[in-house]
CSV table of C-alpha atoms in Angstrom, one decimal:
chain,number,residue,atom,x,y,z
A,86,MET,CA,193.5,-174.2,116.9
A,87,ILE,CA,193.5,-174.1,120.8
A,88,ALA,CA,196.5,-173.0,121.3
A,89,VAL,CA,195.9,-169.2,119.0
A,90,LEU,CA,192.2,-169.9,121.2
A,91,ARG,CA,194.6,-169.9,123.9
A,92,LEU,CA,197.0,-166.9,123.0
A,93,ALA,CA,193.5,-164.9,122.2
A,94,GLY,CA,191.9,-166.1,125.3
A,95,ARG,CA,195.3,-164.3,127.3
A,96,LEU,CA,195.5,-160.6,124.7
A,97,LEU,CA,191.2,-160.5,125.7
A,98,TRP,CA,191.7,-160.8,129.1
A,99,ARG,CA,195.0,-157.9,130.2
A,100,HIS,CA,194.1,-156.2,127.3
A,101,TRP,CA,190.7,-155.7,126.3
A,102,PRO,CA,189.9,-152.0,128.5
A,103,ALA,CA,192.4,-150.8,126.7
A,104,LEU,CA,191.1,-151.9,123.2
A,105,LEU,CA,187.7,-151.0,123.7
A,106,ALA,CA,188.6,-147.0,124.4
A,107,LEU,CA,191.2,-147.4,121.0
A,108,TYR,CA,187.9,-149.0,119.3
A,109,LEU,CA,185.7,-146.0,120.5
A,110,ALA,CA,188.4,-143.2,119.9
A,111,GLY,CA,188.6,-144.6,116.1
A,112,THR,CA,184.9,-144.8,115.9
A,113,LEU,CA,184.5,-141.3,116.8
A,114,GLY,CA,187.7,-139.7,115.5
A,115,ARG,CA,186.0,-141.0,111.7
A,116,TYR,CA,183.2,-140.1,113.0
A,117,LEU,CA,183.7,-136.2,113.1
A,118,ALA,CA,186.0,-136.9,110.6
A,119,ILE,CA,183.3,-137.3,108.4
A,120,GLN,CA,180.8,-134.2,109.7
A,121,ILE,CA,183.7,-132.0,108.9
A,122,ALA,CA,184.2,-132.9,105.6
A,123,GLY,CA,180.8,-132.9,104.4
A,124,PHE,CA,180.1,-129.5,106.1
A,125,VAL,CA,183.8,-128.2,104.1
A,126,GLY,CA,182.9,-130.3,101.0
A,127,ALA,CA,179.3,-128.9,100.9
A,128,TYR,CA,182.0,-125.3,99.9
A,129,SER,CA,184.2,-126.9,98.2
A,130,ALA,CA,185.5,-130.2,96.5
A,131,ILE,CA,188.8,-130.1,96.7
A,132,GLY,CA,188.7,-129.3,100.5
A,133,GLY,CA,185.9,-131.9,101.3
A,134,ALA,CA,188.5,-134.4,99.3
A,135,LEU,CA,191.8,-133.2,101.4
A,136,LEU,CA,190.1,-134.3,104.6
A,137,PHE,CA,187.8,-137.4,103.7
A,138,PRO,CA,191.0,-139.2,103.4
A,139,LEU,CA,190.8,-138.6,107.9
A,140,ALA,CA,188.4,-140.7,108.2
A,141,ILE,CA,190.0,-143.5,106.6
A,142,LEU,CA,193.0,-142.7,108.6
A,143,ALA,CA,190.6,-142.4,112.2
A,144,ARG,CA,189.8,-146.3,111.8
A,145,LEU,CA,193.3,-147.1,110.6
A,146,VAL,CA,195.2,-145.2,113.8
A,147,ALA,CA,192.6,-147.1,115.7
A,148,LEU,CA,193.5,-150.9,114.3
A,149,VAL,CA,197.1,-150.0,114.4
A,150,ALA,CA,197.3,-148.6,118.4
A,151,MET,CA,195.0,-151.8,119.1
A,152,LEU,CA,197.9,-154.6,117.1
A,153,LEU,CA,200.3,-152.7,118.4
A,154,VAL,CA,199.1,-153.0,122.0
A,155,LEU,CA,198.7,-156.9,121.7
A,156,ARG,CA,202.6,-157.2,121.0
A,157,ASP,CA,203.4,-157.5,124.3
A,158,GLY,CA,202.1,-160.8,125.1
A,159,MET,CA,203.1,-162.3,121.6
A,160,VAL,CA,206.0,-164.8,122.8
A,161,ALA,CA,206.4,-166.0,119.3
A,162,LEU,CA,206.0,-162.3,117.8
A,163,GLY,CA,208.6,-161.3,121.0
A,164,ALA,CA,211.4,-163.9,120.8
A,165,ILE,CA,212.1,-162.9,117.0
A,166,ALA,CA,211.4,-159.0,117.7
A,167,PRO,CA,211.4,-156.7,121.1
A,168,VAL,CA,209.4,-154.8,121.7
A,169,PRO,CA,210.8,-151.1,121.6
A,170,VAL,CA,211.4,-150.7,125.2
A,171,ASP,CA,212.1,-146.2,125.6
A,172,ARG,CA,209.2,-143.5,124.0
A,173,ALA,CA,211.3,-142.5,120.5
A,174,GLY,CA,211.5,-145.8,119.6
A,175,ARG,CA,207.7,-146.9,120.4
A,176,ARG,CA,207.2,-143.6,118.8
A,177,ARG,CA,208.7,-144.5,115.3
A,178,ALA,CA,207.5,-148.3,115.4
A,179,PHE,CA,204.0,-146.8,115.5
A,180,VAL,CA,204.9,-143.7,112.5
A,181,ASP,CA,206.4,-147.1,110.4
A,182,ALA,CA,203.6,-149.8,110.9
A,183,LEU,CA,200.8,-146.6,110.6
A,184,MET,CA,202.9,-145.9,107.1
A,185,ALA,CA,203.1,-149.4,106.7
A,186,GLY,CA,199.4,-150.5,106.7
A,187,ILE,CA,197.7,-147.8,104.9
A,188,LEU,CA,198.2,-149.5,101.2
A,189,PRO,CA,196.9,-152.6,102.4
A,190,PHE,CA,194.7,-151.2,104.4
A,191,VAL,CA,192.9,-148.7,102.2
A,192,ALA,CA,192.6,-151.3,99.6
A,193,PHE,CA,190.5,-153.3,102.4
A,194,TYR,CA,188.7,-150.6,103.0
A,195,ALA,CA,187.4,-150.4,99.5
A,196,ALA,CA,187.3,-153.7,98.6
A,197,TRP,CA,184.7,-154.8,101.3
A,198,GLY,CA,182.9,-151.7,101.1
A,199,TYR,CA,183.3,-149.8,104.0
A,200,LEU,CA,184.8,-146.7,101.9
A,201,LYS,CA,181.2,-146.8,100.7
A,202,GLU,CA,179.8,-146.8,103.9
A,203,ASP,CA,182.0,-143.4,104.3
A,204,ALA,CA,181.6,-141.7,101.2
A,205,ALA,CA,177.9,-142.6,102.1
A,206,ALA,CA,178.0,-140.3,104.6
A,207,TYR,CA,179.8,-138.2,103.7
A,208,PHE,CA,177.8,-137.3,100.8
A,209,ALA,CA,175.0,-137.0,103.1
A,210,ARG,CA,176.0,-134.7,105.6
A,211,LEU,CA,177.6,-132.8,102.0
A,212,LEU,CA,174.2,-132.6,100.5
A,213,ASP,CA,172.2,-131.6,104.4
A,214,VAL,CA,175.0,-128.2,104.4
A,215,ASN,CA,174.3,-127.6,100.6
A,216,THR,CA,170.1,-127.4,100.9
A,217,GLY,CA,170.8,-125.0,103.5
A,218,LEU,CA,173.0,-122.7,101.5
A,219,ILE,CA,170.6,-123.5,98.9
A,220,ALA,CA,167.8,-122.6,100.7
A,221,ASP,CA,169.9,-118.9,102.4
A,222,GLU,CA,170.9,-118.2,98.0
A,223,ILE,CA,166.4,-118.5,97.6
A,224,PHE,CA,165.1,-117.1,100.2
A,225,GLY,CA,167.2,-115.3,102.4
A,226,GLY,CA,169.2,-113.2,99.2
A,227,ARG,CA,172.4,-113.9,100.5
A,228,GLU,CA,175.4,-114.6,97.8
A,229,ARG,CA,176.4,-118.3,99.0
A,230,ALA,CA,180.0,-118.7,99.9
A,231,GLY,CA,182.6,-121.3,98.1
A,232,ASP,CA,183.2,-122.3,95.0
A,233,ALA,CA,179.5,-124.1,94.2
A,234,ALA,CA,181.8,-127.4,92.9
A,235,VAL,CA,179.7,-129.7,95.4
A,236,GLY,CA,181.3,-133.4,95.4
A,237,GLU,CA,184.3,-135.6,94.9
A,238,LEU,CA,187.0,-135.1,93.0
A,239,SER,CA,187.0,-137.1,89.0
A,240,LEU,CA,190.2,-138.0,87.0
A,241,GLY,CA,191.2,-135.2,85.9
A,242,PRO,CA,194.6,-132.3,86.1
A,243,ILE,CA,193.5,-131.9,89.6
A,244,THR,CA,193.2,-134.7,91.0
A,245,ILE,CA,196.4,-136.0,89.2
A,246,ALA,CA,198.7,-133.2,90.6
A,247,ILE,CA,197.1,-133.4,94.0
A,248,ILE,CA,198.4,-137.0,94.0
A,249,VAL,CA,201.8,-136.4,92.5
A,250,ALA,CA,202.3,-133.5,95.0
A,251,ALA,CA,201.6,-135.9,97.9
A,252,PHE,CA,203.7,-138.3,96.9
A,253,ALA,CA,206.3,-135.8,96.4
A,254,GLY,CA,205.3,-134.6,100.0
A,255,ARG,CA,206.1,-138.6,101.4
A,256,TRP,CA,208.8,-139.2,99.4
A,257,LEU,CA,211.0,-135.8,100.4
A,258,TRP,CA,210.1,-136.3,104.4
A,259,LYS,CA,211.7,-140.7,103.5
A,260,ARG,CA,214.9,-139.0,102.6
A,261,HIS,CA,215.7,-136.1,105.1
A,262,ARG,CA,213.2,-138.3,107.8
A,263,ALA,CA,216.3,-137.6,110.4
A,264,ARG,CA,216.9,-134.0,110.3
A,265,LEU,CA,212.9,-132.9,110.3
A,266,PRO,CA,211.5,-132.5,113.3
A,267,ARG,CA,209.5,-135.4,114.8
A,268,ALA,CA,205.9,-133.3,114.2
A,269,PHE,CA,206.5,-133.9,110.2
A,270,ALA,CA,205.6,-137.1,111.4
A,271,VAL,CA,202.4,-136.5,111.0
A,272,ALA,CA,202.3,-134.6,107.9
A,273,ALA,CA,203.5,-137.8,106.2
A,274,VAL,CA,201.2,-140.4,107.4
A,275,TYR,CA,198.7,-137.9,106.3
A,276,LEU,CA,200.2,-137.2,102.8
A,277,GLU,CA,200.7,-141.3,102.8
A,278,ILE,CA,196.7,-141.4,102.9
A,279,LEU,CA,195.6,-138.7,100.7
A,280,TRP,CA,197.4,-140.4,97.5
A,281,VAL,CA,197.4,-143.7,98.4
A,282,TYR,CA,192.9,-143.5,99.2
A,283,LEU,CA,193.1,-140.4,96.1
A,284,SER,CA,195.3,-143.1,93.7
A,285,VAL,CA,193.1,-146.7,94.7
A,286,THR,CA,189.6,-143.6,94.0
A,287,LEU,CA,190.5,-144.0,90.4
A,288,ILE,CA,191.6,-146.8,89.7
A,289,ALA,CA,188.5,-148.0,90.7
A,290,ASP,CA,186.5,-145.7,88.9
A,291,ALA,CA,188.3,-146.6,86.1
A,292,LEU,CA,187.8,-149.8,85.9
A,293,GLY,CA,183.9,-149.0,86.3
A,294,ILE,CA,184.0,-147.0,83.1
A,295,VAL,CA,186.4,-149.9,81.8
A,296,THR,CA,183.6,-153.0,83.2
A,297,GLY,CA,180.8,-151.1,82.2
A,298,TRP,CA,181.9,-150.6,78.2
A,299,VAL,CA,182.3,-153.7,78.0
A,300,GLN,CA,179.5,-154.7,79.1
A,301,THR,CA,177.5,-153.0,77.2
A,302,ARG,CA,178.7,-154.5,74.0
A,303,GLN,CA,177.0,-156.3,71.2
A,304,GLY,CA,179.5,-159.1,71.2
A,305,ILE,CA,178.3,-159.8,75.0
A,306,VAL,CA,175.3,-159.0,75.0
A,307,TRP,CA,175.4,-162.1,72.7
A,308,LEU,CA,177.0,-164.2,75.0
A,309,ALA,CA,174.5,-163.5,77.8
A,310,GLU,CA,171.3,-163.8,75.1
A,311,ALA,CA,173.3,-167.3,74.5
A,312,ARG,CA,173.7,-168.4,77.9
A,313,ALA,CA,169.8,-168.1,78.3
A,314,TRP,CA,169.0,-170.0,75.6
A,315,VAL,CA,171.2,-172.4,76.8
A,316,ALA,CA,169.8,-172.8,80.6
A,317,ASP,CA,165.9,-172.8,79.2
A,318,GLN,CA,167.3,-175.9,77.2
A,319,LEU,CA,169.2,-177.7,79.6
A,320,VAL,CA,167.6,-176.6,83.1
A,321,PRO,CA,169.5,-179.1,85.4
A,322,ILE,CA,172.7,-177.9,83.6
A,323,ALA,CA,171.6,-174.6,84.3
A,324,TRP,CA,170.7,-175.1,88.5
A,325,ILE,CA,174.4,-177.0,89.1
A,326,TRP,CA,176.1,-173.5,87.2
A,327,ASP,CA,174.2,-170.4,89.0
A,328,GLY,CA,174.8,-173.5,92.8
A,329,VAL,CA,178.6,-173.4,91.9
A,330,GLU,CA,178.7,-169.5,90.9
A,331,TRP,CA,177.0,-169.2,94.5
A,332,LEU,CA,179.1,-171.1,96.4
A,333,LEU,CA,182.5,-169.8,94.8
A,334,GLY,CA,181.2,-167.0,95.7
A,335,GLU,CA,180.5,-167.4,99.1
A,336,VAL,CA,183.0,-169.3,100.0
A,337,GLY,CA,185.5,-166.6,98.9
A,338,GLY,CA,184.0,-164.8,100.5
A,339,ILE,CA,184.4,-166.4,104.0
A,340,VAL,CA,188.2,-167.1,103.3
A,341,LEU,CA,189.1,-163.9,101.9
A,342,LEU,CA,187.8,-161.8,104.7
A,343,PRO,CA,190.2,-163.3,107.9
A,344,ILE,CA,192.7,-163.5,105.0
A,345,ALA,CA,192.7,-160.3,104.1
A,346,TRP,CA,193.0,-159.4,108.0
A,347,LEU,CA,195.7,-161.6,108.7
A,348,THR,CA,197.4,-159.9,105.9
A,349,ILE,CA,197.1,-156.3,107.9
A,350,ALA,CA,197.9,-157.2,110.2
A,351,GLY,CA,201.5,-159.0,108.9
A,352,VAL,CA,202.1,-155.9,107.1
A,353,ILE,CA,202.0,-153.9,110.5
A,354,TYR,CA,204.2,-156.2,112.4
A,355,GLY,CA,206.5,-156.5,109.6
A,356,GLN,CA,208.7,-159.1,108.5
A,357,ALA,CA,209.4,-161.9,110.6
A,358,VAL,CA,210.7,-164.2,108.9
A,359,ALA,CA,213.2,-163.1,106.0
A,360,PRO,CA,213.1,-165.5,103.0
A,361,GLN,CA,214.7,-164.7,99.5
A,362,SER,CA,213.0,-162.0,97.8
A,363,ALA,CA,211.7,-162.5,94.0
A,364,GLN,CA,214.1,-161.7,91.4
A,365,LEU,CA,213.4,-160.0,87.7
A,366,GLY,CA,215.3,-161.6,85.2
A,367,GLY,CA,213.6,-162.1,81.6
A,368,ALA,CA,215.3,-160.3,78.5
A,369,VAL,CA,212.9,-157.2,78.3
A,370,TYR,CA,214.4,-156.9,82.2
A,371,THR,CA,218.2,-156.7,80.7
A,372,ARG,CA,216.6,-154.5,77.5
A,373,ALA,CA,215.1,-151.5,80.2
A,374,ARG,CA,217.8,-152.5,82.8
A,375,ALA,CA,220.4,-151.6,79.9
A,376,ARG,CA,217.9,-148.6,78.9
A,377,LEU,CA,218.3,-147.3,82.7
A,378,ASP,CA,222.1,-147.7,82.8
A,379,THR,CA,222.6,-145.3,80.0
A,380,LEU,CA,220.3,-142.3,81.7
A,381,PRO,CA,222.4,-139.6,83.6
A,382,GLY,CA,223.3,-141.1,87.1
A,383,ARG,CA,221.8,-138.1,88.6
A,384,LEU,CA,218.0,-139.0,87.2
A,385,ARG,CA,219.1,-142.9,87.4
A,386,ALA,CA,219.4,-142.2,91.0
A,387,ARG,CA,216.4,-140.5,91.3
A,388,LEU,CA,214.5,-143.3,89.1
A,389,LYS,CA,216.2,-145.8,91.2
A,390,ASP,CA,214.7,-143.8,94.9
A,391,ILE,CA,210.8,-144.0,93.0
A,392,TRP,CA,211.1,-147.7,92.1
A,393,SER,CA,212.5,-148.7,95.3
A,394,ASP,CA,209.5,-146.0,97.5
A,395,LEU,CA,206.9,-147.8,95.9
A,396,ILE,CA,208.0,-151.7,95.6
A,397,ALA,CA,208.5,-150.9,98.7
A,398,ARG,CA,204.6,-150.9,99.9
A,399,PHE,CA,204.1,-154.4,98.4
A,400,GLN,CA,207.0,-156.3,99.9
A,401,PRO,CA,205.6,-157.0,103.4
A,402,ILE,CA,201.8,-157.4,101.2
A,403,GLY,CA,204.2,-160.4,99.1
A,404,ARG,CA,205.9,-160.9,103.0
A,405,ALA,CA,203.2,-161.3,105.1
A,406,ILE,CA,200.8,-163.6,102.2
A,407,LEU,CA,203.5,-165.7,102.3
A,408,LEU,CA,204.5,-166.9,105.6
A,409,MET,CA,201.0,-167.1,105.9
A,410,TRP,CA,201.6,-170.0,103.0
A,411,ARG,CA,204.6,-171.2,104.9
A,412,ALA,CA,202.1,-171.9,108.0
A,413,GLY,CA,200.4,-174.6,106.2
A,414,PRO,CA,197.1,-175.2,105.5
A,415,VAL,CA,196.0,-177.0,108.7
A,416,LEU,CA,196.5,-173.5,110.8
A,417,ILE,CA,195.7,-171.2,108.3
A,418,GLY,CA,192.0,-173.6,108.1
A,419,SER,CA,191.7,-173.1,111.5
A,420,TYR,CA,192.0,-169.4,112.3
A,421,VAL,CA,189.8,-169.3,109.1
A,422,LEU,CA,186.7,-171.6,111.1
A,423,LEU,CA,187.2,-169.5,114.4
A,424,PHE,CA,186.7,-166.1,112.6
A,425,THR,CA,184.0,-167.7,110.6
A,426,VAL,CA,182.5,-168.2,114.3
A,427,LEU,CA,183.1,-165.1,115.1
A,428,LEU,CA,181.1,-163.0,111.9
A,429,SER,CA,178.1,-165.4,113.0
A,430,LEU,CA,178.3,-164.6,117.2
A,431,ASP,CA,178.2,-161.2,115.2
A,432,ALA,CA,175.0,-161.8,113.5
A,433,ALA,CA,173.6,-162.9,116.2
A,434,LEU,CA,174.4,-159.8,119.0
A,435,GLU,CA,172.7,-158.1,116.2
A,436,LEU,CA,169.8,-160.3,116.2
A,437,GLY,CA,169.2,-160.4,119.9
A,438,ILE,CA,169.7,-156.8,120.1
A,439,SER,CA,166.1,-156.5,117.8
A,440,ARG,CA,164.6,-158.8,119.9
A,441,VAL,CA,165.8,-157.5,122.9
A,442,VAL,CA,165.0,-153.7,121.8
A,443,GLY,CA,161.6,-155.0,120.5
A,444,PRO,CA,159.4,-153.6,117.8
A,445,ASN,CA,158.9,-149.6,117.4
A,446,GLU,CA,158.6,-147.4,115.2
A,447,LEU,CA,160.6,-147.3,112.1
A,448,ALA,CA,161.2,-143.3,111.9
A,449,SER,CA,160.4,-142.0,115.5
A,450,PHE,CA,162.9,-144.7,117.5
A,451,TRP,CA,164.8,-147.2,114.7
A,452,MET,CA,166.7,-144.1,112.6
A,453,VAL,CA,167.8,-142.2,115.3
A,454,ASN,CA,168.8,-144.8,117.9
A,455,ALA,CA,169.3,-147.6,116.0
A,456,PRO,CA,173.0,-146.2,115.5
A,457,LEU,CA,173.8,-146.3,119.2
A,458,ILE,CA,171.8,-149.3,119.8
A,459,PHE,CA,173.8,-151.1,117.6
A,460,LEU,CA,177.1,-150.1,118.4
A,461,ALA,CA,177.2,-152.8,121.0
A,462,VAL,CA,177.9,-155.0,118.1
A,463,PRO,CA,181.5,-153.8,117.8
A,464,LEU,CA,182.3,-152.7,121.0
A,465,VAL,CA,182.0,-156.9,121.6
A,466,ILE,CA,183.4,-158.3,117.6
A,467,GLU,CA,186.2,-155.6,117.6
A,468,PRO,CA,188.5,-156.4,120.3
A,469,LEU,CA,187.6,-160.2,119.5
A,470,ARG,CA,189.2,-160.2,116.1
A,471,VAL,CA,191.7,-158.6,116.7
A,472,VAL,CA,192.7,-160.5,119.3
A,473,LEU,CA,192.0,-163.6,117.7
A,474,VAL,CA,193.4,-162.4,114.3
A,475,ALA,CA,197.3,-161.5,117.0
A,476,GLY,CA,196.7,-164.9,118.2
A,477,ALA,CA,197.1,-166.0,114.7
A,478,TYR,CA,199.7,-164.4,113.8
A,479,ASP,CA,201.7,-165.0,116.3
A,480,ALA,CA,200.9,-169.2,116.4
A,481,VAL,CA,202.2,-168.3,112.5
A,482,ILE,CA,205.4,-167.0,113.5
A,483,ALA,CA,205.2,-169.9,116.5
A,484,ARG,CA,204.8,-172.7,113.1
A,485,LEU,CA,207.5,-171.2,111.5
A,486,ALA,CA,210.2,-170.5,114.6
A,487,PRO,CA,212.7,-173.0,113.3
A,488,ALA,CA,213.0,-171.5,110.0
A,489,ALA,CA,213.3,-167.9,111.6
A,490,ALA,CA,216.2,-169.3,112.9
A,491,SER,CA,217.5,-170.4,109.5
A,492,ASP,CA,216.8,-167.8,107.2
A,493,GLU,CA,218.7,-165.2,110.2
A,494,ALA,CA,215.4,-163.4,110.7
A,495,ALA,CA,216.0,-159.7,110.8
A,496,PRO,CA,213.9,-158.0,113.2
A,497,VAL,CA,210.7,-157.1,112.6
A,498,GLN,CA,210.2,-152.8,112.8
A,499,GLY,CA,213.8,-153.1,112.2
A,500,GLU,CA,212.4,-154.5,108.9
A,501,THR,CA,209.7,-151.7,108.5
A,502,ILE,CA,212.0,-149.1,110.0
A,503,SER,CA,214.9,-149.6,106.9
A,504,ARG,CA,212.0,-149.7,104.2
A,505,THR,CA,209.9,-146.5,105.4
């Protein structure tokens, strides 16, 4: 714990102006992306859906930049993976880290409710613009512009076609990256965030539909009624059961949030230890492999490329989790404790600011000024969070330094580049 705090403090002292500027840039980028997407979405659902992922991308770009800024101060990571010295190497490292971080970041973004916050802001902007268009149509006699398809894309042929097209464009960029101009990397990043965001959203919607259907089945209703009857008959046991459920939920949130942040950092920083990859086997795999070998060579090569491209997105996540597992419970537990203290500081700062400002009118003061007033909290917390995560990751690497040497670890960014 002391080593993590020492390194985090040193990183914060050396880089806090850059961290603060990058976080503000990401926040401003997210706000502008939501405003533009909401305006366009009032005219075209497809246009709004195509622009909305830029809000997520703005936050991800800021996070990747903040983490990479800290690399030159991370001793253990720098010993295994030196920071690129030339401009081309740094640019390539940034793009590769951004590509690798999209999938885990979008999953984290959706799981912790940030995506809902962005969606609420997007639809608020969209409805505001749409209200003006309806008023012009009714009272001004103007013909409404756009397709009048207000809202987000749902599961259908258009959405699936967008996902397929975005994935295909990203795959083509990967194959021909060396021959394409550097500017195409921007388009590749956008295509990656687009197909991942739409896929995650549709999967979440599908799971919600299935869950809703299951919860309305008669068998589930009977189980709920049986549980309620047992709770009425055995009140102490019901109290214990509810307490255990609450405790598991709270502990899960406290533990999973810092682990998720450390996993994202591990994916962005790359592979520091080269563990043995899990090998598939068994009769099912053997039969599938035999059938694949009977396909024409060109088709088999394309299928292998697509499969490898999909698997490559999950491999860094597995490696980051494996690193944490091998670091041991003491180090990870100390990091989780420090992260929890930081969360309590977040809540304390919000409470303190509200007490300093004092009571004011809700409509005329808080609804207008609250976003700007409470922006001071993330300006303090986010640099602290990033340096804490970076310090913990470097401590993990330091703990596994002998294993890295024995396992012939490859350079962090080189591993990432070869898989992107």
